[in-house]
Every structure is written in structure tokens, then in C-alpha cells.
CSV table of C-alpha atoms and ligand atoms in Angstrom, one decimal:
chain,number,residue,atom,x,y,z
A,253,MET,CA,-3.8,23.1,10.2
A,254,LYS,CA,-2.2,20.1,8.4
A,255,ILE,CA,-2.7,16.7,10.1
A,256,SER,CA,0.0,14.1,10.1
A,257,ALA,CA,-1.0,10.4,10.2
A,258,GLU,CA,-0.1,8.3,13.3
A,259,ILE,CA,1.3,4.9,12.5
A,260,VAL,CA,-0.1,2.5,15.1
A,261,PRO,CA,0.4,-1.2,15.9
A,262,PRO,CA,-2.4,-3.6,15.2
A,263,ASN,CA,-3.4,-4.3,18.8
A,264,ALA,CA,-7.0,-4.5,20.1
A,265,GLU,CA,-7.0,-1.0,21.5
A,266,GLN,CA,-5.9,0.5,18.2
A,267,LEU,CA,-8.2,-1.6,16.1
A,268,ALA,CA,-11.1,-0.5,18.2
A,269,ARG,CA,-10.1,3.1,17.6
A,270,ALA,CA,-9.7,2.5,13.9
A,271,ALA,CA,-13.1,0.9,13.7
A,272,ALA,CA,-14.7,3.8,15.5
A,273,LEU,CA,-13.1,6.2,13.1
A,274,LEU,CA,-14.3,4.3,10.1
A,275,VAL,CA,-17.8,4.0,11.4
A,276,ALA,CA,-17.8,7.8,12.1
A,277,GLY,CA,-16.9,8.4,8.4
A,278,GLU,CA,-13.2,9.0,8.7
A,279,LEU,CA,-10.4,7.4,6.6
A,280,VAL,CA,-8.0,4.7,8.0
A,281,ALA,CA,-5.3,2.9,6.1
A,282,PHE,CA,-4.8,-0.8,6.9
A,283,PRO,CA,-2.8,-3.7,5.7
A,284,THR,CA,-4.1,-6.5,3.5
A,285,GLU,CA,-2.1,-9.5,2.0
A,286,THR,CA,-2.0,-7.7,-1.4
A,287,VAL,CA,-1.3,-4.0,-0.7
A,288,TYR,CA,-2.3,-1.4,2.0
A,289,GLY,CA,-5.8,-0.1,1.6
A,290,LEU,CA,-7.3,3.4,2.3
A,291,GLY,CA,-10.5,2.5,4.0
A,292,ALA,CA,-13.8,4.3,4.4
A,293,ASN,CA,-17.4,3.3,5.2
A,294,ALA,CA,-18.8,2.0,1.9
A,295,LEU,CA,-22.4,2.9,2.7
A,296,ASP,CA,-21.6,6.6,3.4
A,297,ASP,CA,-21.2,9.0,0.5
A,298,ALA,CA,-19.4,11.6,2.5
A,299,ALA,CA,-16.8,9.1,3.7
A,300,ALA,CA,-16.3,7.7,0.2
A,301,ALA,CA,-15.8,11.2,-1.1
A,302,LYS,CA,-12.8,11.6,1.3
A,303,ILE,CA,-11.1,8.7,-0.5
A,304,PHE,CA,-11.3,10.3,-3.9
A,305,ALA,CA,-10.1,13.7,-2.5
A,306,ALA,CA,-7.2,12.2,-0.6
A,307,LYS,CA,-5.9,10.1,-3.6
A,308,GLY,CA,-6.7,12.7,-6.3
A,309,ARG,CA,-8.7,9.8,-7.9
A,310,PRO,CA,-11.0,10.5,-10.8
A,311,SER,CA,-14.6,10.0,-9.6
A,312,SER,CA,-15.1,7.6,-12.6
A,313,ASN,CA,-12.9,5.0,-11.0
A,314,PRO,CA,-14.9,2.7,-8.7
A,315,LEU,CA,-13.7,1.3,-5.4
A,316,ILE,CA,-13.4,-2.3,-4.1
A,317,VAL,CA,-15.7,-3.1,-1.1
A,318,HIS,CA,-14.1,-5.2,1.6
A,319,LEU,CA,-16.1,-7.6,3.8
A,320,PRO,CA,-15.0,-9.8,6.8
A,321,SER,CA,-16.6,-12.9,5.2
A,322,SER,CA,-18.8,-13.9,2.3
A,323,SER,CA,-21.8,-14.3,4.6
A,324,ALA,CA,-22.3,-10.5,4.5
A,325,ILE,CA,-22.3,-10.5,0.7
A,326,GLU,CA,-26.0,-9.7,0.2
A,327,ARG,CA,-25.7,-6.4,2.0
A,328,VAL,CA,-23.6,-5.1,-0.9
A,329,ALA,CA,-24.4,-7.3,-3.9
A,330,LEU,CA,-27.3,-8.8,-5.7
A,331,LEU,CA,-27.1,-12.6,-6.3
A,332,HIS,CA,-30.6,-13.5,-7.4
A,333,ASP,CA,-29.6,-14.2,-11.0
A,334,PRO,CA,-29.0,-18.0,-11.0
A,335,ARG,CA,-26.0,-17.8,-13.4
A,336,ILE,CA,-24.3,-15.1,-11.3
A,337,ARG,CA,-25.0,-17.0,-8.1
A,338,ASN,CA,-23.7,-20.2,-9.5
A,339,ARG,CA,-20.4,-18.6,-10.6
A,340,PHE,CA,-20.1,-16.8,-7.2
A,341,GLU,CA,-20.5,-20.1,-5.3
A,342,ARG,CA,-17.8,-21.7,-7.4
A,343,LEU,CA,-15.4,-18.8,-6.6
A,344,ALA,CA,-16.3,-18.2,-3.0
A,345,PRO,CA,-13.8,-20.9,-1.8
A,346,LEU,CA,-11.0,-18.5,-3.0
A,347,TRP,CA,-12.0,-16.1,-0.2
A,348,PRO,CA,-10.5,-15.0,2.0
A,349,GLY,CA,-7.9,-14.1,-0.6
A,350,PRO,CA,-6.6,-11.8,-3.3
A,351,LEU,CA,-9.7,-11.9,-5.6
A,352,SER,CA,-12.1,-9.1,-6.1
A,353,ILE,CA,-15.4,-10.2,-7.7
A,354,VAL,CA,-17.5,-7.7,-9.7
A,355,LEU,CA,-21.3,-8.2,-9.0
A,356,PRO,CA,-24.5,-6.2,-9.4
A,357,ALA,CA,-24.5,-3.6,-6.6
A,358,ALA,CA,-27.1,-3.5,-3.9
A,359,LYS,CA,-28.8,-0.2,-3.3
A,360,ALA,CA,-27.1,0.4,0.1
A,361,VAL,CA,-23.6,0.8,-1.5
A,362,SER,CA,-22.7,4.5,-2.0
A,363,ARG,CA,-22.9,5.5,-5.7
A,364,LEU,CA,-19.6,7.2,-5.2
A,365,VAL,CA,-18.1,3.8,-4.5
A,366,THR,CA,-19.5,2.3,-7.7
A,367,ALA,CA,-18.6,5.5,-9.7
A,368,GLY,CA,-22.2,5.9,-10.5
A,369,GLY,CA,-22.4,2.4,-12.0
A,370,GLU,CA,-24.7,-0.6,-11.2
A,371,THR,CA,-21.8,-2.9,-10.3
A,372,VAL,CA,-19.5,-3.3,-7.3
A,373,ALA,CA,-16.2,-5.1,-6.8
A,374,ILE,CA,-16.1,-7.1,-3.5
A,375,ARG,CA,-13.2,-8.7,-1.7
A,376,VAL,CA,-12.8,-10.7,1.5
A,377,PRO,CA,-9.1,-10.2,2.4
A,378,ARG,CA,-7.0,-12.8,4.1
A,379,HIS,CA,-4.7,-10.6,6.2
A,380,PRO,CA,-5.6,-11.2,9.9
A,381,VAL,CA,-5.4,-7.5,10.7
A,382,ALA,CA,-7.7,-6.6,7.9
A,383,ARG,CA,-10.2,-9.3,8.9
A,384,GLU,CA,-10.2,-8.2,12.5
A,385,LEU,CA,-10.7,-4.6,11.6
A,386,LEU,CA,-13.6,-5.5,9.2
A,387,GLU,CA,-15.3,-7.6,11.8
A,388,ARG,CA,-15.1,-4.8,14.3
A,389,CYS,CA,-16.5,-2.2,11.8
A,390,ARG,CA,-19.8,-4.1,11.1
A,391,THR,CA,-20.0,-2.1,8.0
A,392,PRO,CA,-18.5,-2.8,4.5
A,393,ILE,CA,-15.3,-0.9,3.9
A,394,ALA,CA,-14.4,0.6,0.5
A,395,ALA,CA,-10.6,0.6,0.1
A,396,PRO,CA,-8.5,1.4,-2.9
A,397,SER,CA,-4.7,1.0,-2.7
A,398,ALA,CA,-3.4,3.8,-0.3
A,399,ASN,CA,-1.4,5.7,-2.8
A,400,GLN,CA,-1.8,8.9,-4.8
A,401,SER,CA,-3.9,8.0,-7.9
A,402,GLY,CA,-1.7,6.5,-10.7
A,403,TYR,CA,1.4,5.9,-8.5
A,404,VAL,CA,2.8,2.6,-7.3
A,405,SER,CA,0.7,0.8,-4.6
A,406,PRO,CA,2.0,0.8,-1.0
A,407,THR,CA,3.2,-2.5,0.6
A,408,THR,CA,4.3,-1.0,4.0
A,409,ALA,CA,2.8,1.5,6.4
A,410,GLN,CA,5.7,3.8,5.7
A,411,HIS,CA,4.8,3.8,2.0
A,412,VAL,CA,1.3,4.9,3.0
A,413,PHE,CA,2.7,7.7,5.2
A,414,ASP,CA,5.0,8.9,2.3
A,415,SER,CA,2.0,9.1,-0.1
A,416,LEU,CA,-0.9,10.2,2.1
A,417,GLY,CA,0.5,11.0,5.5
A,418,GLU,CA,-1.1,14.4,5.4
A,419,SER,CA,-4.6,13.2,4.3
A,420,LEU,CA,-5.5,10.9,7.1
A,421,THR,CA,-5.1,10.4,10.8
A,422,MET,CA,-4.3,6.7,11.3
A,423,ILE,CA,-2.3,4.1,9.5
A,424,ILE,CA,-2.4,0.5,11.0
A,425,ASP,CA,1.0,-1.1,10.6
A,426,GLY,CA,0.8,-4.8,9.8
A,427,GLY,CA,4.3,-5.2,8.4
A,428,PRO,CA,5.1,-5.7,4.7
A,429,CYS,CA,2.3,-7.2,2.6
A,430,SER,CA,3.0,-10.9,1.8
A,431,ILE,CA,1.8,-10.9,-1.8
A,432,GLY,CA,2.7,-7.3,-2.8
A,433,LEU,CA,0.6,-6.9,-5.9
A,434,GLU,CA,-3.1,-5.8,-6.0
A,435,SER,CA,-5.9,-8.4,-6.2
A,436,THR,CA,-7.2,-10.1,-9.3
A,437,VAL,CA,-10.4,-8.3,-10.5
A,438,LEU,CA,-13.0,-10.5,-12.2
A,439,SER,CA,-16.5,-9.7,-13.3
A,440,ILE,CA,-19.0,-12.6,-13.3
A,441,ILE,CA,-21.9,-10.6,-14.6
A,442,GLY,CA,-21.9,-10.9,-18.4
A,443,ALA,CA,-22.2,-13.8,-20.9
A,444,ARG,CA,-18.6,-14.5,-20.2
A,445,PRO,CA,-16.7,-13.8,-16.9
A,446,ARG,CA,-14.2,-11.0,-17.6
A,447,LEU,CA,-10.8,-10.5,-16.1
A,448,TYR,CA,-10.2,-6.8,-15.5
A,449,ARG,CA,-6.9,-7.1,-13.5
A,450,ARG,CA,-4.4,-9.8,-13.1
A,451,GLY,CA,-3.3,-10.8,-9.6
A,452,ALA,CA,-2.0,-13.7,-7.5
A,453,ILE,CA,-5.1,-15.8,-8.4
A,454,GLY,CA,-4.4,-16.6,-12.1
A,455,ALA,CA,-6.8,-17.0,-15.0
A,456,ALA,CA,-6.3,-20.7,-15.3
A,457,ASP,CA,-7.3,-21.3,-11.7
A,458,ILE,CA,-10.4,-19.3,-12.1
A,459,GLU,CA,-11.4,-21.1,-15.3
A,460,ARG,CA,-10.9,-24.4,-13.6
A,461,ARG,CA,-13.2,-23.5,-10.8
A,462,LEU,CA,-15.9,-21.9,-13.0
A,463,GLY,CA,-15.8,-24.7,-15.6
A,464,GLU,CA,-16.0,-22.1,-18.3
A,465,GLU,CA,-13.6,-19.8,-20.3
A,466,ILE,CA,-13.1,-16.3,-19.1
A,467,GLU,CA,-12.3,-13.4,-21.4
A,468,LEU,CA,-9.4,-11.0,-20.9
A,469,ALA,CA,-10.4,-7.3,-20.9
A,470,PRO,CA,-8.1,-5.6,-23.4
A,471,ILE,CA,-5.5,-3.1,-22.0
A,472,ALA,CA,-7.0,0.3,-22.6
A,473,THR,CA,-4.7,2.9,-24.2
A,474,GLY,CA,-5.9,5.8,-22.1
A,475,ALA,CA,-8.3,8.6,-22.1
A,476,SER,CA,-7.2,9.7,-25.5
A,477,THR,CA,-9.3,7.0,-27.1
A,478,GLY,CA,-12.4,9.0,-26.1
A,479,ARG,CA,-14.2,5.8,-25.2
A,480,PRO,CA,-15.6,5.2,-21.7
A,481,GLN,CA,-13.4,3.0,-19.5
A,482,PRO,CA,-15.1,-0.1,-18.1
A,483,SER,CA,-12.4,-0.5,-15.4
A,484,PRO,CA,-9.9,2.3,-15.1
A,485,GLY,CA,-7.3,0.0,-13.6
A,486,LEU,CA,-7.0,-1.3,-17.2
A,487,LEU,CA,-5.4,1.9,-18.3
A,488,ALA,CA,-2.1,1.1,-20.0
A,489,GLU,CA,-0.4,3.9,-18.0
A,490,HIS,CA,-1.0,3.2,-14.4
A,491,TYR,CA,1.0,2.1,-11.3
A,492,ALA,CA,3.9,4.2,-12.5
A,493,PRO,CA,6.9,5.7,-10.7
A,494,HIS,CA,8.0,9.3,-11.6
A,495,THR,CA,11.3,8.0,-13.0
A,496,PRO,CA,11.0,6.6,-16.5
A,497,ILE,CA,11.0,2.8,-16.3
A,498,ALA,CA,11.7,0.4,-19.2
A,499,PHE,CA,12.5,-3.3,-19.7
A,500,PHE,CA,16.2,-3.9,-20.2
A,501,LYS,CA,17.7,-5.8,-23.0
A,502,SER,CA,21.0,-7.6,-22.2
A,503,GLU,CA,22.5,-6.2,-25.5
A,504,LEU,CA,21.6,-2.7,-24.3
A,505,LEU,CA,23.4,-3.2,-21.0
A,506,ARG,CA,26.6,-4.3,-22.7
A,507,SER,CA,26.6,-1.2,-24.8
A,508,LEU,CA,26.0,1.1,-21.7
A,509,GLU,CA,29.1,3.1,-21.3
A,510,PRO,CA,29.9,4.3,-17.8
A,511,CYS,CA,28.3,7.7,-17.5
A,512,ASP,CA,28.4,10.6,-15.1
A,513,ALA,CA,27.2,9.7,-11.6
A,514,ALA,CA,24.7,12.5,-12.0
A,515,GLU,CA,23.1,10.5,-14.8
A,516,ARG,CA,22.8,7.3,-12.8
A,517,ILE,CA,20.4,4.6,-13.8
A,518,GLY,CA,18.7,1.9,-11.7
A,519,LEU,CA,18.8,-1.8,-12.6
A,520,ILE,CA,16.3,-4.2,-11.1
A,521,THR,CA,16.7,-8.0,-11.7
A,522,ILE,CA,14.7,-10.9,-10.5
A,523,ALA,CA,17.6,-12.9,-9.1
A,524,PRO,CA,21.2,-11.6,-8.3
A,525,ARG,CA,23.3,-11.2,-11.5
A,526,PRO,CA,27.0,-11.4,-10.9
A,527,ASP,CA,27.7,-9.7,-14.2
A,528,LEU,CA,25.8,-6.6,-13.1
A,529,SER,CA,27.8,-5.1,-10.3
A,530,ALA,CA,27.0,-1.7,-8.8
A,531,ARG,CA,29.0,1.2,-10.2
A,532,PRO,CA,29.0,4.9,-9.4
A,533,ASP,CA,26.7,5.4,-12.4
A,534,ARG,CA,24.2,2.6,-11.6
A,535,VAL,CA,22.2,1.3,-8.7
A,536,VAL,CA,21.5,-2.5,-8.8
A,537,ARG,CA,18.8,-4.3,-6.9
A,538,TRP,CA,17.5,-7.8,-7.2
A,539,LEU,CA,14.2,-9.1,-6.0
A,540,SER,CA,14.8,-12.7,-4.8
A,541,ALA,CA,18.0,-14.5,-3.9
A,542,SER,CA,16.7,-17.7,-5.6
A,543,GLY,CA,14.7,-16.1,-8.4
A,544,ASN,CA,11.4,-17.0,-6.8
A,545,LEU,CA,8.6,-15.1,-8.4
A,546,ASP,CA,6.4,-14.9,-5.3
A,547,GLN,CA,9.2,-13.3,-3.4
A,548,ALA,CA,10.0,-11.0,-6.4
A,549,ALA,CA,6.3,-9.8,-6.4
A,550,ALA,CA,6.3,-9.2,-2.7
A,551,GLY,CA,9.4,-6.9,-2.9
A,552,LEU,CA,8.8,-5.3,-6.3
A,553,PHE,CA,6.9,-2.1,-5.3
A,554,ALA,CA,9.2,-1.3,-2.4
A,555,VAL,CA,12.3,-1.5,-4.7
A,556,ILE,CA,10.6,0.7,-7.3
A,557,ARG,CA,9.6,3.2,-4.7
A,558,GLU,CA,13.1,3.2,-3.2
A,559,LEU,CA,14.8,3.8,-6.6
A,560,ASP,CA,12.2,6.4,-7.5
A,561,GLN,CA,13.5,8.6,-4.7
A,562,LEU,CA,17.1,8.6,-5.9
A,563,GLY,CA,16.7,11.0,-8.8
A,564,LEU,CA,17.8,8.5,-11.3
A,565,LYS,CA,17.7,9.1,-15.1
A,566,GLN,CA,15.9,5.8,-15.7
A,567,ILE,CA,15.0,2.5,-14.1
A,568,LEU,CA,15.6,-0.6,-16.2
A,569,ILE,CA,13.9,-3.8,-15.1
A,570,GLU,CA,14.3,-7.4,-16.1
A,571,ARG,CA,11.4,-9.3,-17.6
A,572,CYS,CA,10.2,-12.4,-15.9
A,573,GLU,CA,8.5,-15.6,-17.1
A,574,GLU,CA,4.8,-15.2,-17.3
A,575,ILE,CA,3.8,-18.2,-15.2
A,576,GLY,CA,2.0,-18.1,-11.8
A,577,ILE,CA,2.3,-14.6,-10.4
A,578,GLY,CA,4.8,-13.8,-13.2
A,579,GLU,CA,1.7,-12.9,-15.3
A,580,ALA,CA,0.7,-10.2,-12.8
A,581,ILE,CA,4.2,-8.9,-12.4
A,582,MET,CA,4.6,-8.5,-16.1
A,583,ASP,CA,1.2,-6.8,-16.4
A,584,ARG,CA,2.2,-4.2,-13.8
A,585,LEU,CA,5.6,-3.6,-15.3
A,586,ARG,CA,4.1,-3.1,-18.8
A,587,ARG,CA,1.8,-0.5,-17.3
A,588,ALA,CA,4.6,1.2,-15.3
A,589,SER,CA,6.7,1.4,-18.4
A,590,ALA,CA,3.9,2.5,-20.8
A,591,ARG,CA,4.6,6.2,-20.2
A,592,SER,CA,8.2,6.0,-21.1
A,593,SER,CA,8.3,3.4,-23.9
A,594,ASN,CA,4.9,2.4,-25.2
A,595,LYS,CA,6.7,-0.7,-26.5
A,596,SER,CA,6.8,-4.4,-25.4
B,827,TXA,O1,-5.6,-5.7,-3.7
B,827,TXA,C1,-6.5,-4.8,-3.8
B,827,TXA,O2,-7.4,-5.0,-4.6
B,827,TXA,C2,-6.3,-3.6,-3.0
B,827,TXA,C3,-6.6,-3.9,-1.6
B,827,TXA,C4,-6.5,-2.7,-0.7
B,827,TXA,O3,-7.7,-4.6,-1.4
B,827,TXA,N1,-7.2,-2.6,-3.5
B,827,TXA,C5,-7.1,-2.0,-4.7
B,827,TXA,O4,-8.0,-1.1,-5.1
B,827,TXA,O5,-6.1,-2.3,-5.5
B,827,TXA,P1,-7.8,0.0,-6.3
B,827,TXA,O6,-9.0,0.9,-6.1
B,827,TXA,O7,-6.5,0.6,-6.2
B,827,TXA,O8,-8.0,-0.9,-7.6
B,827,TXA,C6,-9.3,-1.4,-7.8
B,827,TXA,C7,-9.4,-1.8,-9.3
B,827,TXA,C8,-9.4,-0.6,-10.2
B,827,TXA,O9,-8.7,-0.9,-11.3
B,827,TXA,C9,-10.9,-0.4,-10.5
B,827,TXA,O10,-11.0,0.3,-11.7
B,827,TXA,C10,-11.4,-1.8,-10.5
B,827,TXA,O11,-10.7,-2.4,-9.5
B,827,TXA,N2,-12.8,-1.8,-10.2
B,827,TXA,C11,-13.4,-1.5,-9.0
B,827,TXA,N3,-14.7,-1.6,-9.1
B,827,TXA,C12,-15.0,-2.1,-10.3
B,827,TXA,C13,-16.2,-2.4,-11.0
B,827,TXA,N4,-17.4,-2.3,-10.4
B,827,TXA,N5,-16.1,-2.9,-12.3
B,827,TXA,C14,-14.9,-3.0,-12.8
B,827,TXA,N6,-13.7,-2.7,-12.3
B,827,TXA,C15,-13.8,-2.2,-11.0
B,828,MG,MG1,-4.8,1.4,-6.9
């Protein structure tokens, strides 16, 4: 018999139920300030295995472990190396927040969560519902974004239902995520700290706090290189909708002749563009009335998901300035468009 997830409000009764399910080894989806997570007990192999099965996620891709506060860190990570501890202490003030820190993993963490490796990514989320849930669980919770592997991350409870509604019993509805892009992922283990994924916490802020330069992990070009992937979220083709997506060039738009409505395209701009009105052959969406990039980030995945359901021939999206969260927006858009273009 197929199950269908229940979307529940984040009240005390439902959070107690959710915590009990998680402790018992079941999956529960919950809101964070970045995207919705698909949670499971991080110390329980069987529970972690359910995450990989539900998402169709390769077992080589490790999961982020979520804690209610940094005081529980030594249950899941080893901090005895003085250089690692020093870096950790400099970054800890960014928690709770959208930063995942890769550290040497403690024995208790399921080796499914670490994908068999010796390191683990840890995050203390800021969202009040996530924090209350984590406090109630009293066990670390592994949670990837609650989408099918490779697809766009969910920023509402309905997005989770659309992707995984038949694979879990409970989705906690905390409203739309305020940031809307996945956390920054940073390893502080090696000779140099290494940025694996861009997010709302930018490289410059991290460098200032650490007092040292960080290196940017190169964008991997996919499994075809035959080399092992240090962090699968680095794959060039990731976070992609089913509809081909590409950056638009204004010249290209001017040359776009009206076409058959069955060949419709989608256009996504950062701010409203009076020159790009809707026509039967195109659907136009903008992300922020004032062109604000934080707002654009918060709504981006919802708009991509919406347009992806319209059977469009292509989605064209405007580039944004790579400042602040604009770095992370452009990072995700390059990956989303890699399958169709391999350019830019
Ligand atoms: O904002 C977020 O981080 C959300 C919310 C739910 O917290 N979670 C999330 O998880 O985006 P996921 O699994 O979709 O992305 C985790 C990323 C992947 O790119 C993974 O490869 C990388 O973090 N990662 C996890 N553990 C790692 C590790 N030990 N070393 C390097 N990269 C790691
Ligand atoms: Mg993900």
C-alpha cells in the first residue's frame, strides 16, 4: 500500500509526534531557513538508508548532520586537532545559520551518513521550527534537501509533497524558507579551508573570521571524469529542472520571433522588465519587485518549479550580479543550466 505524507502545522503536539518518529528511525521532512530537509536519525544506519532510498541518492553522496546547538558538537565530530578547533571556534558565531562545516567524524555517526568517509558536515539551523524539533529529538538528525536527487531543492511543504509525498508520512509546514538556497558547505580540515558549496554566508565573510584564505573547490564536470568526487554537490549538473534552462542574452530575446503557443518558453528576470511582456508564446516571471537579490534567492526555486510544470520548450533566466547572495544564485543557475548548455 502506498503511503501519502501528511502536511502538519508546527505546533507542540505535531513536533512531539515528529520527534518520536525520528527517534524511532522514520523519515520526517521539516523546514529550515535555507530549504526543507528530509530528516532521519544520524546515528542509525537503517534510518539513514531510508533517506538514500527515498531520494534515489547515490550512496557516495554524504549527508549534513543537524544539531540544535554547537554544544552537542562532540557527539558527532572530533575537535582535538588544535588547528581544526581554532578554526571551528572562529566560525561557531555564524551558528545558528546557513553554514555547514565539514569536520572529522566521530564514531557514533552512521557511515551511511558520511558515505563511508571519515568526515561529516554539521549544521545548526536558525529556523525556529527546526531548532525546536532538533531539541526534542535529542539525537543528531541527518537531513539532505527534501527533493529527488539532482532536482531543485524544496522551499515549501508543498514542494516536498510533490517530490517525496509517497516516501514519507509527515511533512512539517513552516511556511516558505526565508533564504531559499542551500547552506554554504566549508571544510576546515586540510592545510587550507575549502569551500565546497556557495550559500548565503559568503567566502569573504568566512575568510575575515578565519583570518586566512580559503580555497574554492573546482566545479566537477561529472562522473565522466572517472575521478572520485570529494563533494558530490560540486557536480556541474545538479539542482536542475526537467525543462532545459539557459541564461538569456538580450540580443537573443530581440531576435525571438513569436512562436506557436505549444512551443512556449519561460523567462525569469530578477526585477520586473517592462520590455518583456507576457505573450501567448512566453511566460514571464520576475523574482523581486525592487531587484533585491535576497528576495530573488528566496523565490527562485519556487518559480523554477512552477515553470517546470508547464511543459515549456525552454526556460531562459537572467544573470545577476555576483555580490552577496548573488554568488550563490549564479552558482546554482550555472549548475541548473549545465545539462542544456555547458556554456557560461
Ligand atoms: O541548506 C542545507 O544544507 C540543506 C538543509 C536541509 O540543511 N541540506 C542540504 O543537504 O542541502 P544536501 O544533502 O542536499 O546537500 C549537502 C551537500 C552535498 O553537496 C554534499 O555532497 C555535501 O553537502 N557534503 C555533505 N557531507 C560532506 C562531507 N563530509 N564532505 C564534503 N561535502 C559534503
Ligand atoms: Mg540537495
